[in-house]
Amino acid sequence: MSQQSVRPPRKASNLFEEPAMLFLGRVFDIVAVNLLWLICSLPVVTLGASTGAMYYVLMKMARKDAIHVWKDFFCGFRLTWKRGTLSLLLVLPVLALAYLNVSFLMGNPLNLPSLGLVVFALPVLLALMVVSFLYPLLGFYSDRLRIALHNAFCLAISHLPTALLVTVLNLIPFVLLARSFELFLNLLLVWVFLAFGVIGYLNSKLLLRIFRKELADSDYPIEDYDTVTLNH
């Protein structure tokens, strides 16, 4: 009588660990972060803190940490409130100037040559690159605003390709708004539910490696935030 080999029982798969479910869960988290960021940015004065809070969550997401979007967002909001609000004194004029520059350069009413356009736009581009690093830094580290600004400037200069890519991603809404207000409105649901969160998540993935490499000795990386009381 031949013996039949006995196969070990198959391990039951966890539906929530399937790639499709993990992807849908990540999309849901990004939608939630996007909505929280929009709602908390409506008073404008809270724009800096809400952006820092968004990156607080998205940096955790980029590191594949377990997150609780609502709890983590408002934890990040509290931790970045003072620094984020003060940063608006610098950032809002830069954003306004960036929008005016995009509108002007796309129309080129003075018929400036290509080199003239580059020279005209260069200072604003540099400022935007610094801003593109600033809020992820505020969300990832508890450094004082002055130190965060210094780090943002140095990192933007020393990692120019990444700085340019992140800045281009951040400029997408401004370019669409300057190009066609009608098109911007047609995509309104995308902006409300997804676009800003996706842009922030891509930025977080790009910047996380740089932060870990360059700022290993900076104060209180994100994983320590839940146990640290800031004195800023």
GROMACS .gro file of C-alpha atoms in nm:
model
  232
    1MET     CA    1   0.000   0.000   0.000
    2SER     CA    2   0.154   0.327  -0.110
    3GLN     CA    3   0.188   0.602   0.140
    4GLN     CA    4   0.045   0.938   0.048
    5SER     CA    5   0.245   1.243   0.141
    6VAL     CA    6   0.065   1.471   0.378
    7ARG     CA    7   0.083   1.837   0.285
    8PRO     CA    8   0.100   2.091   0.565
    9PRO     CA    9  -0.214   2.301   0.593
   10ARG     CA   10  -0.203   2.628   0.403
   11LYS     CA   11  -0.161   2.931   0.615
   12ALA     CA   12  -0.474   3.144   0.607
   13SER     CA   13  -0.407   3.470   0.430
   14ASN     CA   14  -0.498   3.796   0.592
   15LEU     CA   15  -0.723   3.991   0.356
   16PHE     CA   16  -0.595   4.320   0.494
   17GLU     CA   17  -0.235   4.228   0.408
   18GLU     CA   18  -0.313   4.176   0.040
   19PRO     CA   19  -0.137   4.431  -0.187
   20ALA     CA   20  -0.466   4.566  -0.321
   21MET     CA   21  -0.604   4.625   0.028
   22LEU     CA   22  -0.280   4.785   0.146
   23PHE     CA   23  -0.290   5.016  -0.156
   24LEU     CA   24  -0.652   5.111  -0.091
   25GLY     CA   25  -0.574   5.173   0.274
   26ARG     CA   26  -0.287   5.401   0.179
   27VAL     CA   27  -0.512   5.593  -0.064
   28PHE     CA   28  -0.776   5.631   0.207
   29ASP     CA   29  -0.515   5.768   0.449
   30ILE     CA   30  -0.391   6.018   0.190
   31VAL     CA   31  -0.748   6.133   0.123
   32ALA     CA   32  -0.802   6.180   0.498
   33VAL     CA   33  -0.477   6.381   0.531
   34ASN     CA   34  -0.573   6.591   0.229
   35LEU     CA   35  -0.913   6.678   0.376
   36LEU     CA   36  -0.769   6.756   0.720
   37TRP     CA   37  -0.504   6.980   0.564
   38LEU     CA   38  -0.763   7.172   0.360
   39ILE     CA   39  -1.003   7.220   0.651
   40CYS     CA   40  -0.731   7.327   0.894
   41SER     CA   41  -0.578   7.565   0.636
   42LEU     CA   42  -0.901   7.758   0.574
   43PRO     CA   43  -0.828   8.028   0.835
   44VAL     CA   44  -0.499   8.092   0.640
   45VAL     CA   45  -0.317   8.181   0.962
   46THR     CA   46  -0.309   7.808   1.038
   47LEU     CA   47  -0.165   7.717   0.695
   48GLY     CA   48   0.188   7.673   0.829
   49ALA     CA   49   0.086   7.451   1.119
   50SER     CA   50  -0.148   7.240   0.904
   51THR     CA   51   0.124   7.190   0.642
   52GLY     CA   52   0.370   7.084   0.912
   53ALA     CA   53   0.105   6.848   1.050
   54MET     CA   54   0.044   6.703   0.704
   55TYR     CA   55   0.414   6.623   0.669
   56TYR     CA   56   0.422   6.486   1.023
   57VAL     CA   57   0.176   6.219   0.907
   58LEU     CA   58   0.312   6.171   0.556
   59MET     CA   59   0.669   6.123   0.677
   60LYS     CA   60   0.546   5.844   0.904
   61MET     CA   61   0.359   5.701   0.609
   62ALA     CA   62   0.671   5.719   0.390
   63ARG     CA   63   0.861   5.527   0.659
   64LYS     CA   64   0.585   5.261   0.657
   65ASP     CA   65   0.507   5.328   1.024
   66ALA     CA   66   0.167   5.250   1.170
   67ILE     CA   67  -0.038   5.568   1.170
   68HIS     CA   68  -0.365   5.699   1.305
   69VAL     CA   69  -0.438   5.986   1.069
   70TRP     CA   70  -0.669   6.192   1.292
   71LYS     CA   71  -0.460   6.152   1.608
   72ASP     CA   72  -0.123   6.198   1.434
   73PHE     CA   73  -0.237   6.499   1.232
   74PHE     CA   74  -0.347   6.696   1.537
   75CYS     CA   75  -0.041   6.583   1.730
   76GLY     CA   76   0.171   6.725   1.447
   77PHE     CA   77  -0.047   7.037   1.437
   78ARG     CA   78   0.018   7.104   1.804
   79LEU     CA   79   0.391   7.042   1.771
   80THR     CA   80   0.438   7.267   1.467
   81TRP     CA   81   0.188   7.537   1.561
   82LYS     CA   82   0.426   7.810   1.673
   83ARG     CA   83   0.700   7.749   1.418
   84GLY     CA   84   0.454   7.693   1.135
   85THR     CA   85   0.263   8.011   1.211
   86LEU     CA   86   0.579   8.222   1.231
   87SER     CA   87   0.700   8.074   0.903
   88LEU     CA   88   0.400   8.223   0.723
   89LEU     CA   89   0.552   8.569   0.761
   90LEU     CA   90   0.814   8.451   0.512
   91VAL     CA   91   0.625   8.195   0.309
   92LEU     CA   92   0.306   8.379   0.213
   93PRO     CA   93   0.493   8.660   0.032
   94VAL     CA   94   0.703   8.395  -0.147
   95LEU     CA   95   0.391   8.207  -0.259
   96ALA     CA   96   0.223   8.527  -0.378
   97LEU     CA   97   0.537   8.625  -0.568
   98ALA     CA   98   0.562   8.275  -0.716
   99TYR     CA   99   0.206   8.294  -0.849
  100LEU     CA  100   0.267   8.638  -0.998
  101ASN     CA  101   0.591   8.516  -1.153
  102VAL     CA  102   0.428   8.209  -1.307
  103SER     CA  103   0.150   8.425  -1.451
  104PHE     CA  104   0.398   8.681  -1.582
  105LEU     CA  105   0.645   8.434  -1.729
  106MET     CA  106   0.375   8.237  -1.906
  107GLY     CA  107   0.248   8.554  -2.072
  108ASN     CA  108   0.588   8.726  -2.111
  109PRO     CA  109   0.429   9.066  -2.185
  110LEU     CA  110   0.772   9.236  -2.202
  111ASN     CA  111   0.894   8.990  -2.466
  112LEU     CA  112   1.198   8.904  -2.257
  113PRO     CA  113   1.449   8.665  -2.412
  114SER     CA  114   1.483   8.318  -2.262
  115LEU     CA  115   1.788   8.415  -2.057
  116GLY     CA  116   1.604   8.717  -1.922
  117LEU     CA  117   1.315   8.497  -1.811
  118VAL     CA  118   1.553   8.264  -1.628
  119VAL     CA  119   1.727   8.552  -1.446
  120PHE     CA  120   1.389   8.700  -1.357
  121ALA     CA  121   1.261   8.372  -1.213
  122LEU     CA  122   1.578   8.245  -1.042
  123PRO     CA  123   1.543   8.419  -0.702
  124VAL     CA  124   1.181   8.306  -0.669
  125LEU     CA  125   1.276   7.951  -0.768
  126LEU     CA  126   1.546   7.941  -0.501
  127ALA     CA  127   1.300   8.067  -0.239
  128LEU     CA  128   1.046   7.803  -0.344
  129MET     CA  129   1.307   7.528  -0.315
  130VAL     CA  130   1.381   7.639   0.041
  131VAL     CA  131   1.010   7.642   0.126
  132SER     CA  132   0.972   7.296  -0.029
  133PHE     CA  133   1.225   7.164   0.225
  134LEU     CA  134   1.108   7.378   0.516
  135TYR     CA  135   0.771   7.222   0.600
  136PRO     CA  136   0.885   6.861   0.571
  137LEU     CA  137   1.167   6.958   0.810
  138LEU     CA  138   0.919   7.118   1.050
  139GLY     CA  139   0.712   6.801   1.039
  140PHE     CA  140   1.010   6.568   1.082
  141TYR     CA  141   1.228   6.753   1.335
  142SER     CA  142   1.169   6.979   1.632
  143ASP     CA  143   1.446   7.225   1.546
  144ARG     CA  144   1.380   7.595   1.595
  145LEU     CA  145   1.251   7.780   1.291
  146ARG     CA  146   1.584   7.957   1.236
  147ILE     CA  147   1.769   7.623   1.228
  148ALA     CA  148   1.503   7.467   1.006
  149LEU     CA  149   1.537   7.755   0.758
  150HIS     CA  150   1.914   7.719   0.757
  151ASN     CA  151   1.888   7.343   0.702
  152ALA     CA  152   1.628   7.390   0.428
  153PHE     CA  153   1.855   7.632   0.242
  154CYS     CA  154   2.163   7.409   0.272
  155LEU     CA  155   1.977   7.094   0.171
  156ALA     CA  156   1.811   7.263  -0.126
  157ILE     CA  157   2.150   7.379  -0.257
  158SER     CA  158   2.336   7.054  -0.189
  159HIS     CA  159   2.061   6.833  -0.333
  160LEU     CA  160   1.961   7.046  -0.628
  161PRO     CA  161   1.803   6.777  -0.852
  162THR     CA  162   1.574   6.659  -0.572
  163ALA     CA  163   1.499   7.018  -0.473
  164LEU     CA  164   1.397   7.101  -0.829
  165LEU     CA  165   1.177   6.791  -0.856
  166VAL     CA  166   1.001   6.859  -0.525
  167THR     CA  167   0.951   7.224  -0.621
  168VAL     CA  168   0.804   7.128  -0.959
  169LEU     CA  169   0.558   6.898  -0.781
  170ASN     CA  170   0.459   7.179  -0.545
  171LEU     CA  171   0.415   7.422  -0.835
  172ILE     CA  172   0.162   7.205  -1.020
  173PRO     CA  173  -0.144   7.372  -0.858
  174PHE     CA  174  -0.002   7.723  -0.921
  175VAL     CA  175   0.075   7.646  -1.285
  176LEU     CA  176  -0.271   7.503  -1.348
  177LEU     CA  177  -0.434   7.798  -1.176
  178ALA     CA  178  -0.229   8.047  -1.378
  179ARG     CA  179  -0.278   7.852  -1.701
  180SER     CA  180  -0.650   7.798  -1.685
  181PHE     CA  181  -0.880   7.880  -1.397
  182GLU     CA  182  -1.152   7.678  -1.569
  183LEU     CA  183  -0.930   7.369  -1.580
  184PHE     CA  184  -0.839   7.420  -1.215
  185LEU     CA  185  -1.210   7.425  -1.125
  186ASN     CA  186  -1.278   7.116  -1.336
  187LEU     CA  187  -1.022   6.934  -1.122
  188LEU     CA  188  -1.162   7.074  -0.798
  189LEU     CA  189  -1.263   6.735  -0.658
  190VAL     CA  190  -0.910   6.607  -0.721
  191TRP     CA  191  -0.764   6.899  -0.523
  192VAL     CA  192  -1.017   6.859  -0.241
  193PHE     CA  193  -0.975   6.485  -0.193
  194LEU     CA  194  -0.637   6.377  -0.322
  195ALA     CA  195  -0.390   6.603  -0.504
  196PHE     CA  196  -0.222   6.788  -0.218
  197GLY     CA  197  -0.186   6.469  -0.016
  198VAL     CA  198  -0.034   6.282  -0.311
  199ILE     CA  199   0.212   6.565  -0.379
  200GLY     CA  200   0.308   6.571  -0.011
  201TYR     CA  201   0.349   6.195   0.000
  202LEU     CA  202   0.576   6.193  -0.306
  203ASN     CA  203   0.778   6.476  -0.151
  204SER     CA  204   0.809   6.277   0.172
  205LYS     CA  205   0.939   5.972  -0.012
  206LEU     CA  206   1.195   6.185  -0.197
  207LEU     CA  207   1.312   6.381   0.108
  208LEU     CA  208   1.315   6.111   0.374
  209ARG     CA  209   1.640   5.955   0.250
  210ILE     CA  210   1.809   6.298   0.247
  211PHE     CA  211   1.693   6.385   0.598
  212ARG     CA  212   1.813   6.056   0.741
  213LYS     CA  213   2.152   6.092   0.576
  214GLU     CA  214   2.220   6.461   0.633
  215LEU     CA  215   2.041   6.540   0.960
  216ALA     CA  216   2.108   6.235   1.175
  217ASP     CA  217   2.214   6.456   1.467
  218SER     CA  218   1.928   6.705   1.445
  219ASP     CA  219   1.689   6.739   1.738
  220TYR     CA  220   1.418   6.483   1.800
  221PRO     CA  221   1.335   6.294   1.484
  222ILE     CA  222   0.971   6.221   1.429
  223GLU     CA  223   0.963   5.888   1.611
  224ASP     CA  224   1.036   6.067   1.941
  225TYR     CA  225   0.763   6.328   1.905
  226ASP     CA  226   0.506   6.144   2.109
  227THR     CA  227   0.734   6.151   2.415
  228VAL     CA  228   0.897   6.493   2.379
  229THR     CA  229   0.769   6.822   2.509
  230LEU     CA  230   0.891   7.101   2.286
  231ASN     CA  231   1.018   7.422   2.436
  232HIS     CA  232   1.000   7.636   2.121
   0.00000   0.00000   0.00000
